[in-house]
Coordinates of C-alpha atoms in Angstrom, one line a residue:
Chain A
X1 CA 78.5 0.8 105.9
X2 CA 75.6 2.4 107.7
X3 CA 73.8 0.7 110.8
X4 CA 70.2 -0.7 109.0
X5 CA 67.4 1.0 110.6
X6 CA 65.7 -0.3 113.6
X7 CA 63.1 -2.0 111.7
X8 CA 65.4 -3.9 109.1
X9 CA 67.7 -4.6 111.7
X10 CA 64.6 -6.7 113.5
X11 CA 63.5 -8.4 110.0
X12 CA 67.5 -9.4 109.9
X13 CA 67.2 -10.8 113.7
X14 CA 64.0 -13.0 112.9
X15 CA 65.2 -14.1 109.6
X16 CA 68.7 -15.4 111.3
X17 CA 66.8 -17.3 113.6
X18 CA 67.7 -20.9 114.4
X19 CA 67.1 -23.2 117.6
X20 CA 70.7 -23.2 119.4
X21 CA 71.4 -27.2 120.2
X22 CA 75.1 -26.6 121.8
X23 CA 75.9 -24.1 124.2
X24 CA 79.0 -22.8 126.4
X25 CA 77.6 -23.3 129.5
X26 CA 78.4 -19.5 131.0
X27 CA 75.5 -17.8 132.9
X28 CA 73.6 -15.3 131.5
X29 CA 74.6 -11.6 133.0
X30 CA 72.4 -11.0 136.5
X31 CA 69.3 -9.7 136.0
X32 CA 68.8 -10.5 132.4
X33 CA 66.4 -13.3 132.9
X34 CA 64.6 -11.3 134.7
X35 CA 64.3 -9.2 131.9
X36 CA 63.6 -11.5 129.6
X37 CA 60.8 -12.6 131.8
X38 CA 59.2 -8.9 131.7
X39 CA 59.8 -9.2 128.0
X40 CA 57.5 -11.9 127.7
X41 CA 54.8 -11.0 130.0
X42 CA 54.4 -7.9 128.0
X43 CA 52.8 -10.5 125.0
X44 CA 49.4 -9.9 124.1
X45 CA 47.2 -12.1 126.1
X46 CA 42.9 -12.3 125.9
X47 CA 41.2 -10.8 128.7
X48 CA 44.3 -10.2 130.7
X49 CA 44.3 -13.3 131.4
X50 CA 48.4 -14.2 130.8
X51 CA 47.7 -18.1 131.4
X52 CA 51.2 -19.3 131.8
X53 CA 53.6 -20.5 134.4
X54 CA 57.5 -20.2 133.8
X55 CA 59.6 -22.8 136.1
X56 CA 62.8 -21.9 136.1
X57 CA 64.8 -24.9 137.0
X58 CA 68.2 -24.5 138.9
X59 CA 68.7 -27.1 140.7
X60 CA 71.4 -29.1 139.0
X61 CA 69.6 -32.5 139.8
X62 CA 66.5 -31.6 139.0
X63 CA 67.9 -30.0 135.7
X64 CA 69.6 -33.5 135.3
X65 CA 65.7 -35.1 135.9
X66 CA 63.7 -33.3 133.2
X67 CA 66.4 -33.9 130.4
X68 CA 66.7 -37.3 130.8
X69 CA 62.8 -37.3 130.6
X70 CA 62.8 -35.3 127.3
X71 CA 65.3 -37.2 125.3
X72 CA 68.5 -36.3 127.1
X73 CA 69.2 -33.4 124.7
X74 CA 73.2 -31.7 125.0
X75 CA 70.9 -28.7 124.9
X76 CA 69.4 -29.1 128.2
X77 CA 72.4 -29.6 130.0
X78 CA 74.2 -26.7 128.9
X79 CA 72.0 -24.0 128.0
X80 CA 72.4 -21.6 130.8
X81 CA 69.0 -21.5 131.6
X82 CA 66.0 -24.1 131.5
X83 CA 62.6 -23.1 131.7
X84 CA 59.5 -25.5 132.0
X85 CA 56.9 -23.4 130.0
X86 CA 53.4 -24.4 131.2
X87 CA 50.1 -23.3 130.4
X88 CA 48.4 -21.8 133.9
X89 CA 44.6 -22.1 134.7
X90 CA 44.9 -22.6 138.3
X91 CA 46.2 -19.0 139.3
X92 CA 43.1 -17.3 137.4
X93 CA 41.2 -19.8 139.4
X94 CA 43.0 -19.1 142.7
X95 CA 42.3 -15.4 141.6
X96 CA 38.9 -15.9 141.6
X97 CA 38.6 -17.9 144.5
X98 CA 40.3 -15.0 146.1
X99 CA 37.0 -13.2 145.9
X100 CA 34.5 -15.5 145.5
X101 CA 34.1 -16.6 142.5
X102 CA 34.5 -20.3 140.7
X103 CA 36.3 -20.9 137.4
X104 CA 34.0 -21.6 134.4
X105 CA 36.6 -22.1 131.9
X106 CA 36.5 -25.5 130.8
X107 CA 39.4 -28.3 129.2
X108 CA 38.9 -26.9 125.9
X109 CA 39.2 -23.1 125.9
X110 CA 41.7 -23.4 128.9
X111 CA 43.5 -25.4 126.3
X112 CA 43.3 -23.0 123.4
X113 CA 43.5 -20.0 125.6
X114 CA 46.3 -21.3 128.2
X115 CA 48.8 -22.7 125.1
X116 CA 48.2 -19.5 123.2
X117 CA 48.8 -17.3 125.9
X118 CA 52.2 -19.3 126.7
X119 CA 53.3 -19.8 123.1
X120 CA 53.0 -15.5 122.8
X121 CA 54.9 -14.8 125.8
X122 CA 57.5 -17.7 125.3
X123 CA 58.2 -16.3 121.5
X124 CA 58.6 -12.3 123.0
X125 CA 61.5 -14.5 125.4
X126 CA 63.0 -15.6 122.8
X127 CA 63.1 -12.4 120.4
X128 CA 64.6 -11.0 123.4
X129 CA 67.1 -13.2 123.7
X130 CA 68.5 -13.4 120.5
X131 CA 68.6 -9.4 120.1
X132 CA 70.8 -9.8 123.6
X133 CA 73.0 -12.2 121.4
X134 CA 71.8 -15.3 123.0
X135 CA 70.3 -18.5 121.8
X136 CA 67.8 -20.4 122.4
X137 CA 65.9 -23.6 121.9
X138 CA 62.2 -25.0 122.1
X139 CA 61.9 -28.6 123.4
X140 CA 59.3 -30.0 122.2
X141 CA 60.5 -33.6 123.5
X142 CA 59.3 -32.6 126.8
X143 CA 56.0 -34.1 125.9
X144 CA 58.0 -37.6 126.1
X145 CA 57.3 -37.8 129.8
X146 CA 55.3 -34.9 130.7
X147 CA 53.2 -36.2 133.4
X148 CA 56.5 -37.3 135.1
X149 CA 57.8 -34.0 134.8
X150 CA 54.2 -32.6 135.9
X151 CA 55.2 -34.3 139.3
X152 CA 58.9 -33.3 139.9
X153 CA 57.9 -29.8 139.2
X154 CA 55.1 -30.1 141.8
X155 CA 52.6 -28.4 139.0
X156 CA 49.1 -28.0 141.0
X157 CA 45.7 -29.0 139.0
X158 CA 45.2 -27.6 135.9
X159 CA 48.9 -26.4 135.2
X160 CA 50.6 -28.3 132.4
X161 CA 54.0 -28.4 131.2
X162 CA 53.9 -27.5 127.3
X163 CA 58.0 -27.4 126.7
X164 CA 60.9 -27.0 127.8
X165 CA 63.0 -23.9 126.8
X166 CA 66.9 -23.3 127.0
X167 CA 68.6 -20.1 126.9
X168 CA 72.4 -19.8 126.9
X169 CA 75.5 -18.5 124.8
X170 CA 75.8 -20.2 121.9
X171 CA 78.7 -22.6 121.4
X172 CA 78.2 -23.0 117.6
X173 CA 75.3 -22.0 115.3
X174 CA 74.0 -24.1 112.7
X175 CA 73.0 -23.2 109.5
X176 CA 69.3 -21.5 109.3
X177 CA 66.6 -24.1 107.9
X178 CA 64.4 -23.2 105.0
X179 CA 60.8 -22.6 105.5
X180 CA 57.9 -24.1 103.1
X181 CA 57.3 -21.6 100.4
X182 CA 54.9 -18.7 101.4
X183 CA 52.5 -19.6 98.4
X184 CA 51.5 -22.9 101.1
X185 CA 51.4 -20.6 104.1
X186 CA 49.2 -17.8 102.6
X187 CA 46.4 -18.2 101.3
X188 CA 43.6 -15.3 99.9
X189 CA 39.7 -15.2 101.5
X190 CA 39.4 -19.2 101.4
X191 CA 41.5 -22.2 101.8
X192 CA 43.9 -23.0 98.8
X193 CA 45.3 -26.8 98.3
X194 CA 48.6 -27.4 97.3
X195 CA 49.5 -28.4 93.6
X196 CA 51.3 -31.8 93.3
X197 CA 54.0 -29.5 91.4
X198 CA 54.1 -27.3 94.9
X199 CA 54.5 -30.2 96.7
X200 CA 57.1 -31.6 94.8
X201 CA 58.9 -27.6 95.1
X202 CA 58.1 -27.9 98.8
X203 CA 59.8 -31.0 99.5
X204 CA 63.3 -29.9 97.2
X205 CA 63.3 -27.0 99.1
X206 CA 62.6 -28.4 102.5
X207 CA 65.8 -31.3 101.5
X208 CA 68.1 -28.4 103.2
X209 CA 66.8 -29.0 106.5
X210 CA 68.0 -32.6 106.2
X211 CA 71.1 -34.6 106.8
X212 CA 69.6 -37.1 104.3
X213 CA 68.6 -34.6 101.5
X214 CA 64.8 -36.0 101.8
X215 CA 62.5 -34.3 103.8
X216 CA 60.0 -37.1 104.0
X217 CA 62.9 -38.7 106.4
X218 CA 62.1 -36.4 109.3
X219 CA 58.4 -35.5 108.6
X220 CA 57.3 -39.0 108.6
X221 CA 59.5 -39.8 111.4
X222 CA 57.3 -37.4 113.8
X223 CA 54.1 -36.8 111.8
X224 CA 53.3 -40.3 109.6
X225 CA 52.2 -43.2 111.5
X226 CA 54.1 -45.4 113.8
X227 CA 55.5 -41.5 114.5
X228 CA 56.6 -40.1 117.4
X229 CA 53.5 -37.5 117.1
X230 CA 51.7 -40.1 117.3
X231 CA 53.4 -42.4 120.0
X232 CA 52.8 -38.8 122.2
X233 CA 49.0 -38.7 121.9
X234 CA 48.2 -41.5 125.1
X235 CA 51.4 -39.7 127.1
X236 CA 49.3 -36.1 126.7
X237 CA 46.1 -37.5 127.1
X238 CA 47.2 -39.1 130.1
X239 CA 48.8 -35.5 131.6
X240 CA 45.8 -33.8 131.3
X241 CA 43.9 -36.4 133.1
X242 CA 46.6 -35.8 135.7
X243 CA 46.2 -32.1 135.6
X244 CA 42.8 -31.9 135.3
X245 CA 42.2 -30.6 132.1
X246 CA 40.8 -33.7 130.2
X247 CA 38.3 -32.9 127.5
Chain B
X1 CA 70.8 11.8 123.5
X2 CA 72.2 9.0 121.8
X3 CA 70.0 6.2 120.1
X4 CA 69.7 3.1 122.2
X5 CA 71.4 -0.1 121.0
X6 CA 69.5 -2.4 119.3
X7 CA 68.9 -4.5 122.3
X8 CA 67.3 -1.7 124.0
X9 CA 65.1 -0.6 121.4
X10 CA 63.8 -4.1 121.0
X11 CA 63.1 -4.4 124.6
X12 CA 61.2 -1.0 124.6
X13 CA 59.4 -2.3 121.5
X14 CA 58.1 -5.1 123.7
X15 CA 57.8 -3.0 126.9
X16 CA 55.4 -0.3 124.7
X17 CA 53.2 -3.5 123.1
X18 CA 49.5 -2.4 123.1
X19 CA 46.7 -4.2 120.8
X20 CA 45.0 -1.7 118.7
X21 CA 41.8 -1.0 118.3
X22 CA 41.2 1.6 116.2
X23 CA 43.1 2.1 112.6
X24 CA 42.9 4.8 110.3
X25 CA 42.1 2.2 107.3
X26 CA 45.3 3.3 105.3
X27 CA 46.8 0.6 103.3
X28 CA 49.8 -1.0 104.4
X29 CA 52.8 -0.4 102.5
X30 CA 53.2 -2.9 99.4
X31 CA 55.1 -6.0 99.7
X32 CA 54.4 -5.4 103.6
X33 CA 52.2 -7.9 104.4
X34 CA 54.1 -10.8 102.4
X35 CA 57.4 -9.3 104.3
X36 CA 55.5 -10.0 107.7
X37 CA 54.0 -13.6 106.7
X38 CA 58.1 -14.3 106.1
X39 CA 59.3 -13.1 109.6
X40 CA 56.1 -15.1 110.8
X41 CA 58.0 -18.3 109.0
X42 CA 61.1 -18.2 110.1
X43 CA 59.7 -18.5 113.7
X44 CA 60.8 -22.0 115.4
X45 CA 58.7 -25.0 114.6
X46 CA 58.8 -28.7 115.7
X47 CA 60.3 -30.7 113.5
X48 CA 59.7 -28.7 111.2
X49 CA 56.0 -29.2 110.8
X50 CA 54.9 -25.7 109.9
X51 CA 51.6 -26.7 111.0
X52 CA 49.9 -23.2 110.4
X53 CA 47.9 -21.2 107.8
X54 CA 47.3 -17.9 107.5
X55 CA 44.0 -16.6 105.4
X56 CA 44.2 -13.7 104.6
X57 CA 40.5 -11.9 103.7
X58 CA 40.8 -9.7 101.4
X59 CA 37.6 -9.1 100.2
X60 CA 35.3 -6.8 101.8
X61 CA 32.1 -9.2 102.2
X62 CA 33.5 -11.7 103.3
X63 CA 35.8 -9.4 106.0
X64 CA 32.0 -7.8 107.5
X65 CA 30.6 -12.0 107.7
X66 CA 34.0 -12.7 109.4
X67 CA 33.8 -9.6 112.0
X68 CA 30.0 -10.1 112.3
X69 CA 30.7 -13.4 113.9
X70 CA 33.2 -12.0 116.1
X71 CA 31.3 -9.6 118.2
X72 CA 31.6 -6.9 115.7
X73 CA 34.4 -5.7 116.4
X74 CA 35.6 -1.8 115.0
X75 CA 39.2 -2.9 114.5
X76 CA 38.0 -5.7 112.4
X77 CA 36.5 -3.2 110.1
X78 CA 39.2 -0.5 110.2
X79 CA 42.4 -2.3 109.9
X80 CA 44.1 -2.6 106.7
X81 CA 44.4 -6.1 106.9
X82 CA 42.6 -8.8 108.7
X83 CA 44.1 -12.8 108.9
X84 CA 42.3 -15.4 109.9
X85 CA 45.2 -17.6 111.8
X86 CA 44.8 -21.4 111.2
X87 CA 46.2 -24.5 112.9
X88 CA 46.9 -26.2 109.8
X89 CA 47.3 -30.1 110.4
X90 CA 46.2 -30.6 106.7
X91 CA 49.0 -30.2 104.6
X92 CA 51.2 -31.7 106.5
X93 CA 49.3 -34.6 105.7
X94 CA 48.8 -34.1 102.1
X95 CA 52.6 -33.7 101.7
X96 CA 52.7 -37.0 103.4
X97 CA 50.2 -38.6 101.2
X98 CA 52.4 -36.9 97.6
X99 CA 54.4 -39.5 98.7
X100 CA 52.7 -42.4 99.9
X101 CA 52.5 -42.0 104.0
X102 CA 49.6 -41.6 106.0
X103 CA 49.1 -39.4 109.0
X104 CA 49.6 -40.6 112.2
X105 CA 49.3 -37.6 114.7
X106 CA 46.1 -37.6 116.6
X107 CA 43.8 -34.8 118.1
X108 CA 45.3 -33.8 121.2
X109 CA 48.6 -33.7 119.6
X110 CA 47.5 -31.6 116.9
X111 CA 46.3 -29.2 119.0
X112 CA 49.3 -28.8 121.4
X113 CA 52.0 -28.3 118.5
X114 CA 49.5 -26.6 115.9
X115 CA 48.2 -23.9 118.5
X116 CA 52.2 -23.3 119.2
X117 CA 53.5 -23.7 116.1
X118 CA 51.0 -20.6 114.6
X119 CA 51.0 -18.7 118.1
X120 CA 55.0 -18.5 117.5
X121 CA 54.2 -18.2 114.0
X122 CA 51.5 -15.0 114.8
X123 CA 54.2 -13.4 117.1
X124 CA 57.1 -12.6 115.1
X125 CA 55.0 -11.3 112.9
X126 CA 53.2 -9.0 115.4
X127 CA 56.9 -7.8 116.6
X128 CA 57.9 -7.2 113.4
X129 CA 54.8 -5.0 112.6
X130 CA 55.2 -3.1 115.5
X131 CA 58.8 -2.7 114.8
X132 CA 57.7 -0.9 111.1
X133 CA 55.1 1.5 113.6
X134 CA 52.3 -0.9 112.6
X135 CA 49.6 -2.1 115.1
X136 CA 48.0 -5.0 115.4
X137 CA 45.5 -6.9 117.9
X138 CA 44.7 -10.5 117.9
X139 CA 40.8 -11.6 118.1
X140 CA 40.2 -14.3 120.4
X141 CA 36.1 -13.3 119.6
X142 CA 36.5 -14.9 116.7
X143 CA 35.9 -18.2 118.7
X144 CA 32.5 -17.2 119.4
X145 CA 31.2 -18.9 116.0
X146 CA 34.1 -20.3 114.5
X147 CA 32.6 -23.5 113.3
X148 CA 31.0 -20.7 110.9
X149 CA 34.6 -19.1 110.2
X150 CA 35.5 -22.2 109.2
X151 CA 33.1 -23.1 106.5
X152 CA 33.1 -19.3 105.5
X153 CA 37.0 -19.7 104.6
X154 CA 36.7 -23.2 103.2
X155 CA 38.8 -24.7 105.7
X156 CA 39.5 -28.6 105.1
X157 CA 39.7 -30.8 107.4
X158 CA 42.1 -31.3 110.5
X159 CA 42.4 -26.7 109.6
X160 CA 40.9 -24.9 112.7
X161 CA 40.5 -21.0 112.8
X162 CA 42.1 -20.0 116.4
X163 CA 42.4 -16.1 116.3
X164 CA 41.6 -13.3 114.0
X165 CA 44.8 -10.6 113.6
X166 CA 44.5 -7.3 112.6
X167 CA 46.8 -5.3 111.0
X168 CA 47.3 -1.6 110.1
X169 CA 48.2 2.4 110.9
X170 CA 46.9 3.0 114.7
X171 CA 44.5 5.8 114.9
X172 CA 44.9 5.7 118.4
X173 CA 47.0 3.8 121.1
X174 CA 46.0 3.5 124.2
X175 CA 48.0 3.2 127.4
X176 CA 50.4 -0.2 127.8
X177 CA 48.4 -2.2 130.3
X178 CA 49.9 -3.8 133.7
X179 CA 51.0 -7.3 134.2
X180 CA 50.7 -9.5 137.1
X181 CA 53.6 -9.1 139.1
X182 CA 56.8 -11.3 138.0
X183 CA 56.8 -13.2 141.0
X184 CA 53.7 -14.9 140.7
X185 CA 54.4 -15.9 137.0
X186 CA 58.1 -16.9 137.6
X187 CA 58.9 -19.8 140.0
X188 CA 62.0 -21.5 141.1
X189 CA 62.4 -25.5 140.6
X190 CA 58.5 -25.5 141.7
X191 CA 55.7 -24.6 141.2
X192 CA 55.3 -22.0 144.3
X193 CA 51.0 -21.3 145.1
X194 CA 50.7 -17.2 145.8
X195 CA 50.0 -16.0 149.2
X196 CA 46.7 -14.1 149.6
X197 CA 48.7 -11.0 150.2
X198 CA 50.3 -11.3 146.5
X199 CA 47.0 -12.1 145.6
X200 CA 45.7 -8.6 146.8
X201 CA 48.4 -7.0 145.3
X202 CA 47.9 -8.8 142.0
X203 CA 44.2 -7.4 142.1
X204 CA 45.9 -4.1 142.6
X205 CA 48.3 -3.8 140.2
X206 CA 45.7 -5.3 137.4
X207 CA 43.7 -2.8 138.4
X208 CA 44.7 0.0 136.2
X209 CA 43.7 -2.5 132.8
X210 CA 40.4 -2.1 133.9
X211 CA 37.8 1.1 133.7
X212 CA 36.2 0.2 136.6
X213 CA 39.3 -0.1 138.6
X214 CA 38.5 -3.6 139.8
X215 CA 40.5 -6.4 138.2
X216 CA 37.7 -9.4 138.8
X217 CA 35.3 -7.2 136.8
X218 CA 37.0 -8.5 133.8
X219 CA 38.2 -11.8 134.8
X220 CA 34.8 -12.7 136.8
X221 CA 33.1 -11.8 132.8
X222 CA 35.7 -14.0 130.7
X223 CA 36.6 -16.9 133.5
X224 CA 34.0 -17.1 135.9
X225 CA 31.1 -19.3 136.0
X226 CA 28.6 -18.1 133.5
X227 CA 31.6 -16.0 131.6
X228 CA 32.4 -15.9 128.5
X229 CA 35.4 -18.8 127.7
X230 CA 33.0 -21.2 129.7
X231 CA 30.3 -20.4 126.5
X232 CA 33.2 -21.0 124.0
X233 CA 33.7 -24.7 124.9
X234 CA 30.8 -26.2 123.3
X235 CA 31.5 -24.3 120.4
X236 CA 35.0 -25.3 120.5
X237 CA 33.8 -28.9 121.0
X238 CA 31.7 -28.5 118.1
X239 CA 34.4 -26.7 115.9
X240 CA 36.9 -29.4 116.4
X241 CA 34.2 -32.0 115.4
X242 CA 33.9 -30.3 112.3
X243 CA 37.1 -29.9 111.5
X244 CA 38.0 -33.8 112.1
X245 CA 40.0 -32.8 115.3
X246 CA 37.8 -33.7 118.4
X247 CA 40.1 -35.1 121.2

């Protein structure tokens, strides 16, 4: 059989994505973090202004530190790699300051512009990664204890830790999760609301991401109230007090 | 010579990203854009919230309002496709409602994982044009009256417009613009300030983004005091009121 084309080979790449949660624990080859750190700075980013941080955590304590603050996933501990991803509005402001000038970017629009700019470059790292055959995994659960993890990581003002991100070989692959239809997603020159009936197709086929076969189970276990969405609003609020981003 | 492996070409994909800002207006092929919108899915998402929306304007009118109030903008105009890319806490909580929960994620929370949920979203599907010899350029302008966007597109509550995209067959590509060197966006364990002499050299590198061939030309316009993301936060502040989001 013929090798697909370039472009259907990246279409196969994305759609076999899934977040890795079990890894062997062998280092990456030399060099190819790097890489993959180029990769991502290469993400569109407004104004030039590439608001993000990487920390790339090696210490084995300190590794040990910011998983048992975000959950204590297996992931964390043997993924290869860890990275804190952080949104970065101090070095444009040390940039300035370089020359004279003072930042006028406020909470906001750093926060729009800083989690945006992060969130571009962090995906292009993780395309990358998977086309090198490795996995990866977002950890969102990072959020548990952030202004903890602010501290250990000795983040200056106005740098905040977003997530955590693991890159390793992959140890086993799950199954890939199904994604709401496309109908929900996208929507012609104005807002469309769902149907009851496309909410009812939503949620059978959104059952396959579940252990339980309902996806209210892990929806309203993050998003409903009582959540743990919502249980992560004072912890956020209080790490941009910290950082000095506060609206 | 040989074609490279796909790892290669992927990384040279990303290496050779440049936003585009001038399209020849052709269409895009059909079934394209709905073939992008599904790499654009299957891009990782917390607990599987999918808390995005992508509008997609369509009709011509409403396309010259939309790039009107976004600095007017040629590739707005000329590309073959323009989305309006949402944060979409909104059906999320509908689908929670079909079935008798309520919503319990607050502002703040809303924005961290909505902003990264469609920035992770926006970038698989701007690798994935580029991989099919599209281009594409995100518009952060269209923050400069997006409480306007918003009711233009019908957005419901707890929906917030963050970026236009644009989508279509380059009429001209420009030169790949530098990045700030890796060691100032990489760290190790900590967060490590720069010295002034990688500050210097940051200035110089950057230099060759700009046309004036200094770097705080630029930044001193978008980040400074007086600049232009200082201007965007009352909107901002005024857009997430609107939108039943304010922190």
């Amino acid at each position: 059989m013929p090798e697909a084309a370039f472009p259907d080979q990246l279409l196969q790449l994305l759609d076999s994505h899934v977040s890795v949660r079990s890894f062997t624990g062998e280092p990456i080859a030399a060099g190819a973090l790097e890489r993959l750190v180029r990769a991502a700075q290469r993400a569109p980013t407004d104004a030039t202004g590439q608001l993000y941080s990487f920390i790339r955590v090696r210490d084995r304590g300190l590794r040990d530190e910011v998983a048992r603050l975000s959950a204590d996933l297996e992931q964390m501990r043997t993924a290869s790699e860890l990275l804190v991803v952080c949104l970065d509005a101090h070095r444009i402001e040390r940039l300035l300051a370089h020359r004279g000038e003072e930042l006028g970017m406020r909470p906001l629009v750093a926060l729009l512009f800083g989690i945006t700019d992060a969130a571009l470059a962090a995906q292009n790292l993780v395309v990358a990664a998977e086309a090198m055959g490795l996995g990866t995994c977002y950890i969102g659960a990072l959020q548990n204890h952030a202004p903890e993890v602010a501290r250990l990581l000795q983040l200056p003002q106005r740098v905040v830790p977003l997530w955590g991100l693991c890159i390793g070989v992959p140890k086993e692959r799950a199954p890939t999760k199904p994604r709401l239809p496309i109908g929900l997603v996208l929507h012609e020159d104005r807002y469309r609301e769902p149907t009851p009936g496309e909410l009812d197709a939503a949620y059978a086929i959104m059952a396959k991401a579940t252990r339980s076969g309902d996806w209210l189970n892990p929806i309203k276990k993050y998003f409903a109230r009582g959540g743990h969405m919502g249980e992560r609003e004072e912890t956020l609020a209080e790490l941009l007090r910290q950082q000095g981003l506060a609206p």
